[in-house]
Amino acid sequence: MLKVNNLTKQFNKQTVLNEVSFEVNKGEIVTLLGQSGAGKTTILRCINGLEKFDGGSIEIDDQIIQSQKDLIKVRKKIGLVFQNFNLFPHKTVLENIIEAPILVLGLNNEDATKRAIFLLEQVGLSDKANAYPNELSGGQQQRVAIARACALQPKILCFDEPTSALDPELTNGIAEIMKNLAKDGMSILVITHDMEFAKNVSTRTLLVKGGKVLENA
């Protein structure tokens, strides 16, 4: 589903990613572990087209990505849940979720709303459709961000430090949501510093150090 082949990236002639290779299969939850500066976030940004890479390739659903132009062809198949949620503060929860399906997938308002309500039920927030982000807790905002990413029906979903601002109880809730998504066939890639969370949620873990993948456990 997702294959990263010999990915390299440099910043100011300093190698940040050094021939990184791994894959995430359908229904897997693969976690990238490592200290700050190891290259985890750069890998995620390259996969999502937020950062250009210098060498290697990324394969998404059998489509090889070697340039930004290639990425456009498969952009709808991959989603990203940001560390700071990135919800639109002036829009309700429902409006946050339906905007992308309407603009990107061309759904009408009625169909987009039906899917949004279904997704809110899945993440346990059906009563928050008309709330604004500042009226929600950190855990609730995280679940809205997950619902919003899923609204585009991606085959691959990436998470950037999904538990960094959450207490243990909320962390367990996010883990269960990820597991359910994986059971439905979604491929999930997570970067985190949280070892316990990784142990709880992962099919496999990868240790990233000095721009290399050192372990595949």
PDB file of C-alpha atoms in Angstrom:
ATOM      1  CA  MET A   1       0.000   0.000   0.000  1.00  0.00           C
ATOM      2  CA  LEU A   2       2.789   2.437   1.000  1.00  0.00           C
ATOM      3  CA  LYS A   3       6.403   1.767   0.064  1.00  0.00           C
ATOM      4  CA  VAL A   4       9.313   4.094   0.799  1.00  0.00           C
ATOM      5  CA  ASN A   5      12.400   3.183  -1.226  1.00  0.00           C
ATOM      6  CA  ASN A   6      15.888   4.593  -0.484  1.00  0.00           C
ATOM      7  CA  LEU A   7      14.460   8.000   0.435  1.00  0.00           C
ATOM      8  CA  THR A   8      17.094  10.729   0.812  1.00  0.00           C
ATOM      9  CA  LYS A   9      16.783  14.353   1.862  1.00  0.00           C
ATOM     10  CA  GLN A  10      19.310  17.094   2.565  1.00  0.00           C
ATOM     11  CA  PHE A  11      19.006  20.494   4.227  1.00  0.00           C
ATOM     12  CA  ASN A  12      21.909  22.881   3.565  1.00  0.00           C
ATOM     13  CA  LYS A  13      24.101  19.949   2.431  1.00  0.00           C
ATOM     14  CA  GLN A  14      23.376  18.072   5.655  1.00  0.00           C
ATOM     15  CA  THR A  15      21.834  14.623   5.128  1.00  0.00           C
ATOM     16  CA  VAL A  16      18.596  14.347   7.087  1.00  0.00           C
ATOM     17  CA  LEU A  17      17.288  11.142   5.479  1.00  0.00           C
ATOM     18  CA  ASN A  18      19.819   8.544   4.366  1.00  0.00           C
ATOM     19  CA  GLU A  19      18.297   5.913   2.041  1.00  0.00           C
ATOM     20  CA  VAL A  20      15.263   5.231   4.228  1.00  0.00           C
ATOM     21  CA  SER A  21      13.218   2.198   3.149  1.00  0.00           C
ATOM     22  CA  PHE A  22      10.114   0.609   4.688  1.00  0.00           C
ATOM     23  CA  GLU A  23       6.539  -0.268   3.815  1.00  0.00           C
ATOM     24  CA  VAL A  24       3.091  -0.183   5.363  1.00  0.00           C
ATOM     25  CA  ASN A  25       0.693  -2.873   4.192  1.00  0.00           C
ATOM     26  CA  LYS A  26      -3.079  -2.771   4.098  1.00  0.00           C
ATOM     27  CA  GLY A  27      -4.559  -2.879   7.594  1.00  0.00           C
ATOM     28  CA  GLU A  28      -1.216  -2.318   9.326  1.00  0.00           C
ATOM     29  CA  ILE A  29      -0.343   0.292  11.953  1.00  0.00           C
ATOM     30  CA  VAL A  30       3.355   1.060  11.622  1.00  0.00           C
ATOM     31  CA  THR A  31       4.989   3.390  14.132  1.00  0.00           C
ATOM     32  CA  LEU A  32       8.155   5.417  13.604  1.00  0.00           C
ATOM     33  CA  LEU A  33      10.008   5.864  16.901  1.00  0.00           C
ATOM     34  CA  GLY A  34      13.049   8.019  17.553  1.00  0.00           C
ATOM     35  CA  GLN A  35      14.412  11.108  19.251  1.00  0.00           C
ATOM     36  CA  SER A  36      13.748  14.640  18.052  1.00  0.00           C
ATOM     37  CA  GLY A  37      15.897  15.364  15.010  1.00  0.00           C
ATOM     38  CA  ALA A  38      16.089  11.719  13.951  1.00  0.00           C
ATOM     39  CA  GLY A  39      14.179  12.420  10.727  1.00  0.00           C
ATOM     40  CA  LYS A  40      10.698  11.071  11.570  1.00  0.00           C
ATOM     41  CA  THR A  41       8.771  14.230  10.766  1.00  0.00           C
ATOM     42  CA  THR A  42      10.745  14.785   7.570  1.00  0.00           C
ATOM     43  CA  ILE A  43       9.760  11.292   6.403  1.00  0.00           C
ATOM     44  CA  LEU A  44       6.109  12.093   7.085  1.00  0.00           C
ATOM     45  CA  ARG A  45       6.317  15.440   5.308  1.00  0.00           C
ATOM     46  CA  CYS A  46       7.935  13.858   2.241  1.00  0.00           C
ATOM     47  CA  ILE A  47       5.231  11.190   2.069  1.00  0.00           C
ATOM     48  CA  ASN A  48       2.501  13.842   2.223  1.00  0.00           C
ATOM     49  CA  GLY A  49       4.116  16.158  -0.307  1.00  0.00           C
ATOM     50  CA  LEU A  50       4.879  18.893   2.225  1.00  0.00           C
ATOM     51  CA  GLU A  51       8.608  18.478   1.625  1.00  0.00           C
ATOM     52  CA  LYS A  52      10.499  17.676  -1.582  1.00  0.00           C
ATOM     53  CA  PHE A  53      12.914  14.774  -1.359  1.00  0.00           C
ATOM     54  CA  ASP A  54      16.246  14.520  -3.151  1.00  0.00           C
ATOM     55  CA  GLY A  55      16.418  10.834  -4.019  1.00  0.00           C
ATOM     56  CA  GLY A  56      14.596   7.543  -3.893  1.00  0.00           C
ATOM     57  CA  SER A  57      10.875   7.085  -4.392  1.00  0.00           C
ATOM     58  CA  ILE A  58       7.585   6.723  -2.595  1.00  0.00           C
ATOM     59  CA  GLU A  59       4.974   4.263  -3.829  1.00  0.00           C
ATOM     60  CA  ILE A  60       1.322   4.777  -2.906  1.00  0.00           C
ATOM     61  CA  ASP A  61      -1.195   2.169  -3.980  1.00  0.00           C
ATOM     62  CA  ASP A  62       1.173   0.915  -6.734  1.00  0.00           C
ATOM     63  CA  GLN A  63       1.725   4.467  -8.044  1.00  0.00           C
ATOM     64  CA  ILE A  64       5.414   5.476  -7.887  1.00  0.00           C
ATOM     65  CA  ILE A  65       5.948   9.046  -6.673  1.00  0.00           C
ATOM     66  CA  GLN A  66       9.190  10.710  -7.707  1.00  0.00           C
ATOM     67  CA  SER A  67       8.008  14.296  -8.061  1.00  0.00           C
ATOM     68  CA  GLN A  68       5.326  16.730  -6.866  1.00  0.00           C
ATOM     69  CA  LYS A  69       3.519  16.184 -10.174  1.00  0.00           C
ATOM     70  CA  ASP A  70       3.279  12.454  -9.465  1.00  0.00           C
ATOM     71  CA  LEU A  71       1.939  13.149  -5.968  1.00  0.00           C
ATOM     72  CA  ILE A  72      -1.044  15.088  -7.306  1.00  0.00           C
ATOM     73  CA  LYS A  73      -2.321  11.894  -8.945  1.00  0.00           C
ATOM     74  CA  VAL A  74      -2.595  10.047  -5.615  1.00  0.00           C
ATOM     75  CA  ARG A  75      -3.140  12.965  -3.221  1.00  0.00           C
ATOM     76  CA  LYS A  76      -6.686  11.842  -2.403  1.00  0.00           C
ATOM     77  CA  LYS A  77      -5.435   8.444  -1.234  1.00  0.00           C
ATOM     78  CA  ILE A  78      -3.385   9.754   1.677  1.00  0.00           C
ATOM     79  CA  GLY A  79      -4.424  11.782   4.724  1.00  0.00           C
ATOM     80  CA  LEU A  80      -2.535  13.512   7.540  1.00  0.00           C
ATOM     81  CA  VAL A  81      -3.619  14.298  11.097  1.00  0.00           C
ATOM     82  CA  PHE A  82      -1.405  17.123  12.350  1.00  0.00           C
ATOM     83  CA  GLN A  83       0.053  17.337  15.852  1.00  0.00           C
ATOM     84  CA  ASN A  84      -1.763  20.620  16.578  1.00  0.00           C
ATOM     85  CA  PHE A  85      -5.008  19.466  14.886  1.00  0.00           C
ATOM     86  CA  ASN A  86      -5.190  22.491  12.474  1.00  0.00           C
ATOM     87  CA  LEU A  87      -8.976  22.814  12.782  1.00  0.00           C
ATOM     88  CA  PHE A  88     -10.526  25.999  11.402  1.00  0.00           C
ATOM     89  CA  PRO A  89     -11.451  27.981  14.558  1.00  0.00           C
ATOM     90  CA  HIS A  90     -14.231  29.972  12.855  1.00  0.00           C
ATOM     91  CA  LYS A  91     -16.031  26.841  11.591  1.00  0.00           C
ATOM     92  CA  THR A  92     -18.118  24.339  13.503  1.00  0.00           C
ATOM     93  CA  VAL A  93     -17.043  20.721  13.850  1.00  0.00           C
ATOM     94  CA  LEU A  94     -19.429  19.743  11.051  1.00  0.00           C
ATOM     95  CA  GLU A  95     -18.194  22.533   8.776  1.00  0.00           C
ATOM     96  CA  ASN A  96     -14.577  21.492   9.419  1.00  0.00           C
ATOM     97  CA  ILE A  97     -15.335  17.948   8.268  1.00  0.00           C
ATOM     98  CA  ILE A  98     -17.475  18.639   5.187  1.00  0.00           C
ATOM     99  CA  GLU A  99     -15.310  21.328   3.573  1.00  0.00           C
ATOM    100  CA  ALA A 100     -12.678  19.051   1.998  1.00  0.00           C
ATOM    101  CA  PRO A 101     -15.112  16.414   0.640  1.00  0.00           C
ATOM    102  CA  ILE A 102     -17.104  19.193  -1.053  1.00  0.00           C
ATOM    103  CA  LEU A 103     -14.066  21.021  -2.472  1.00  0.00           C
ATOM    104  CA  VAL A 104     -11.817  18.037  -3.254  1.00  0.00           C
ATOM    105  CA  LEU A 105     -14.181  15.133  -3.924  1.00  0.00           C
ATOM    106  CA  GLY A 106     -17.012  17.217  -5.353  1.00  0.00           C
ATOM    107  CA  LEU A 107     -19.657  15.861  -2.960  1.00  0.00           C
ATOM    108  CA  ASN A 108     -22.814  17.866  -2.496  1.00  0.00           C
ATOM    109  CA  ASN A 109     -23.570  19.327   0.915  1.00  0.00           C
ATOM    110  CA  GLU A 110     -26.138  16.665   1.793  1.00  0.00           C
ATOM    111  CA  ASP A 111     -23.864  13.686   1.059  1.00  0.00           C
ATOM    112  CA  ALA A 112     -20.884  15.331   2.754  1.00  0.00           C
ATOM    113  CA  THR A 113     -22.995  16.039   5.836  1.00  0.00           C
ATOM    114  CA  LYS A 114     -24.269  12.455   6.023  1.00  0.00           C
ATOM    115  CA  ARG A 115     -20.708  11.128   5.920  1.00  0.00           C
ATOM    116  CA  ALA A 116     -19.551  13.668   8.505  1.00  0.00           C
ATOM    117  CA  ILE A 117     -22.304  12.666  10.922  1.00  0.00           C
ATOM    118  CA  PHE A 118     -21.414   8.994  10.446  1.00  0.00           C
ATOM    119  CA  LEU A 119     -17.742   9.718  11.166  1.00  0.00           C
ATOM    120  CA  LEU A 120     -18.590  11.758  14.259  1.00  0.00           C
ATOM    121  CA  GLU A 121     -20.563   8.794  15.542  1.00  0.00           C
ATOM    122  CA  GLN A 122     -17.531   6.581  14.906  1.00  0.00           C
ATOM    123  CA  VAL A 123     -15.290   8.817  17.028  1.00  0.00           C
ATOM    124  CA  GLY A 124     -17.915   9.359  19.738  1.00  0.00           C
ATOM    125  CA  LEU A 125     -18.666  13.018  19.008  1.00  0.00           C
ATOM    126  CA  SER A 126     -22.121  12.951  17.419  1.00  0.00           C
ATOM    127  CA  ASP A 127     -23.303  15.544  19.957  1.00  0.00           C
ATOM    128  CA  LYS A 128     -20.554  18.035  19.014  1.00  0.00           C
ATOM    129  CA  ALA A 129     -21.442  18.669  15.352  1.00  0.00           C
ATOM    130  CA  ASN A 130     -22.390  22.301  15.957  1.00  0.00           C
ATOM    131  CA  ALA A 131     -19.649  23.079  18.481  1.00  0.00           C
ATOM    132  CA  TYR A 132     -16.605  25.204  17.673  1.00  0.00           C
ATOM    133  CA  PRO A 133     -13.023  23.944  18.226  1.00  0.00           C
ATOM    134  CA  ASN A 134     -12.442  26.265  21.202  1.00  0.00           C
ATOM    135  CA  GLU A 135     -15.377  24.578  22.950  1.00  0.00           C
ATOM    136  CA  LEU A 136     -13.694  21.157  22.768  1.00  0.00           C
ATOM    137  CA  SER A 137     -11.016  19.461  24.835  1.00  0.00           C
ATOM    138  CA  GLY A 138      -7.692  18.465  23.285  1.00  0.00           C
ATOM    139  CA  GLY A 139      -8.840  14.861  22.955  1.00  0.00           C
ATOM    140  CA  GLN A 140     -12.079  15.912  21.298  1.00  0.00           C
ATOM    141  CA  GLN A 141     -10.227  18.144  18.838  1.00  0.00           C
ATOM    142  CA  GLN A 142      -7.935  15.231  18.003  1.00  0.00           C
ATOM    143  CA  ARG A 143     -10.929  13.010  17.253  1.00  0.00           C
ATOM    144  CA  VAL A 144     -12.461  15.729  15.051  1.00  0.00           C
ATOM    145  CA  ALA A 145      -9.152  15.945  13.165  1.00  0.00           C
ATOM    146  CA  ILE A 146      -9.262  12.176  12.617  1.00  0.00           C
ATOM    147  CA  ALA A 147     -12.855  12.360  11.374  1.00  0.00           C
ATOM    148  CA  ARG A 148     -11.925  15.211   9.024  1.00  0.00           C
ATOM    149  CA  ALA A 149      -9.008  13.224   7.570  1.00  0.00           C
ATOM    150  CA  CYS A 150     -11.220  10.149   7.125  1.00  0.00           C
ATOM    151  CA  ALA A 151     -13.871  12.203   5.326  1.00  0.00           C
ATOM    152  CA  LEU A 152     -11.680  12.122   2.207  1.00  0.00           C
ATOM    153  CA  GLN A 153     -11.713   8.307   2.394  1.00  0.00           C
ATOM    154  CA  PRO A 154      -7.924   7.901   2.183  1.00  0.00           C
ATOM    155  CA  LYS A 155      -6.318   4.485   1.903  1.00  0.00           C
ATOM    156  CA  ILE A 156      -3.361   5.641   4.008  1.00  0.00           C
ATOM    157  CA  LEU A 157      -3.604   7.831   7.106  1.00  0.00           C
ATOM    158  CA  CYS A 158      -0.570   9.439   8.764  1.00  0.00           C
ATOM    159  CA  PHE A 159      -0.440  10.751  12.333  1.00  0.00           C
ATOM    160  CA  ASP A 160       2.088  13.272  13.638  1.00  0.00           C
ATOM    161  CA  GLU A 161       2.554  12.805  17.423  1.00  0.00           C
ATOM    162  CA  PRO A 162      -1.155  12.038  17.995  1.00  0.00           C
ATOM    163  CA  THR A 163      -0.905  11.747  21.795  1.00  0.00           C
ATOM    164  CA  SER A 164       1.493  14.572  22.645  1.00  0.00           C
ATOM    165  CA  ALA A 165      -1.179  16.726  24.326  1.00  0.00           C
ATOM    166  CA  LEU A 166      -3.417  13.971  25.696  1.00  0.00           C
ATOM    167  CA  ASP A 167      -3.720  12.287  29.082  1.00  0.00           C
ATOM    168  CA  PRO A 168      -3.520   8.443  29.295  1.00  0.00           C
ATOM    169  CA  GLU A 169      -7.300   7.891  29.189  1.00  0.00           C
ATOM    170  CA  LEU A 170      -7.694   9.928  26.002  1.00  0.00           C
ATOM    171  CA  THR A 171      -4.617   8.256  24.533  1.00  0.00           C
ATOM    172  CA  ASN A 172      -6.310   4.872  24.884  1.00  0.00           C
ATOM    173  CA  GLY A 173      -9.344   6.237  23.048  1.00  0.00           C
ATOM    174  CA  ILE A 174      -7.220   7.390  20.106  1.00  0.00           C
ATOM    175  CA  ALA A 175      -5.525   3.980  20.030  1.00  0.00           C
ATOM    176  CA  GLU A 176      -8.894   2.231  19.738  1.00  0.00           C
ATOM    177  CA  ILE A 177      -9.962   4.508  16.886  1.00  0.00           C
ATOM    178  CA  MET A 178      -6.743   3.682  15.002  1.00  0.00           C
ATOM    179  CA  LYS A 179      -7.212  -0.047  15.552  1.00  0.00           C
ATOM    180  CA  ASN A 180     -10.774   0.125  14.214  1.00  0.00           C
ATOM    181  CA  LEU A 181      -9.617   2.024  11.122  1.00  0.00           C
ATOM    182  CA  ALA A 182      -6.950  -0.614  10.510  1.00  0.00           C
ATOM    183  CA  LYS A 183      -9.529  -3.401  10.896  1.00  0.00           C
ATOM    184  CA  ASP A 184     -11.498  -1.719   8.110  1.00  0.00           C
ATOM    185  CA  GLY A 185      -8.433  -2.006   5.862  1.00  0.00           C
ATOM    186  CA  MET A 186      -6.817   1.407   6.242  1.00  0.00           C
ATOM    187  CA  SER A 187      -3.002   1.605   6.322  1.00  0.00           C
ATOM    188  CA  ILE A 188      -1.764   3.784   9.187  1.00  0.00           C
ATOM    189  CA  LEU A 189       1.635   5.387   9.752  1.00  0.00           C
ATOM    190  CA  VAL A 190       2.342   7.045  13.109  1.00  0.00           C
ATOM    191  CA  ILE A 191       5.278   9.052  14.415  1.00  0.00           C
ATOM    192  CA  THR A 192       5.515   9.302  18.186  1.00  0.00           C
ATOM    193  CA  HIS A 193       7.798   9.580  21.203  1.00  0.00           C
ATOM    194  CA  ASP A 194       5.284   7.643  23.323  1.00  0.00           C
ATOM    195  CA  MET A 195       6.684   4.128  23.744  1.00  0.00           C
ATOM    196  CA  GLU A 196       3.641   2.800  25.621  1.00  0.00           C
ATOM    197  CA  PHE A 197       1.283   4.091  22.952  1.00  0.00           C
ATOM    198  CA  ALA A 198       3.431   2.521  20.228  1.00  0.00           C
ATOM    199  CA  LYS A 199       3.424  -0.800  22.073  1.00  0.00           C
ATOM    200  CA  ASN A 200      -0.365  -0.668  22.438  1.00  0.00           C
ATOM    201  CA  VAL A 201      -1.297   0.302  18.900  1.00  0.00           C
ATOM    202  CA  SER A 202       1.417  -0.931  16.513  1.00  0.00           C
ATOM    203  CA  THR A 203       1.538  -3.878  14.170  1.00  0.00           C
ATOM    204  CA  ARG A 204       5.231  -3.060  13.682  1.00  0.00           C
ATOM    205  CA  THR A 205       7.615  -0.406  14.973  1.00  0.00           C
ATOM    206  CA  LEU A 206      10.537   1.197  13.150  1.00  0.00           C
ATOM    207  CA  LEU A 207      13.391   2.898  14.993  1.00  0.00           C
ATOM    208  CA  VAL A 208      14.661   5.976  13.194  1.00  0.00           C
ATOM    209  CA  LYS A 209      18.088   7.337  14.170  1.00  0.00           C
ATOM    210  CA  GLY A 210      20.363   9.708  12.318  1.00  0.00           C
ATOM    211  CA  GLY A 211      18.184   9.642   9.224  1.00  0.00           C
ATOM    212  CA  LYS A 212      18.215   5.843   8.976  1.00  0.00           C
ATOM    213  CA  VAL A 213      15.756   3.106   9.835  1.00  0.00           C
ATOM    214  CA  LEU A 214      17.733   0.883  12.204  1.00  0.00           C
ATOM    215  CA  GLU A 215      15.133  -1.587  13.396  1.00  0.00           C
ATOM    216  CA  ASN A 216      12.025  -3.216  12.033  1.00  0.00           C
ATOM    217  CA  ALA A 217      10.388  -5.054  14.909  1.00  0.00           C
TER     218      ALA A 217
END
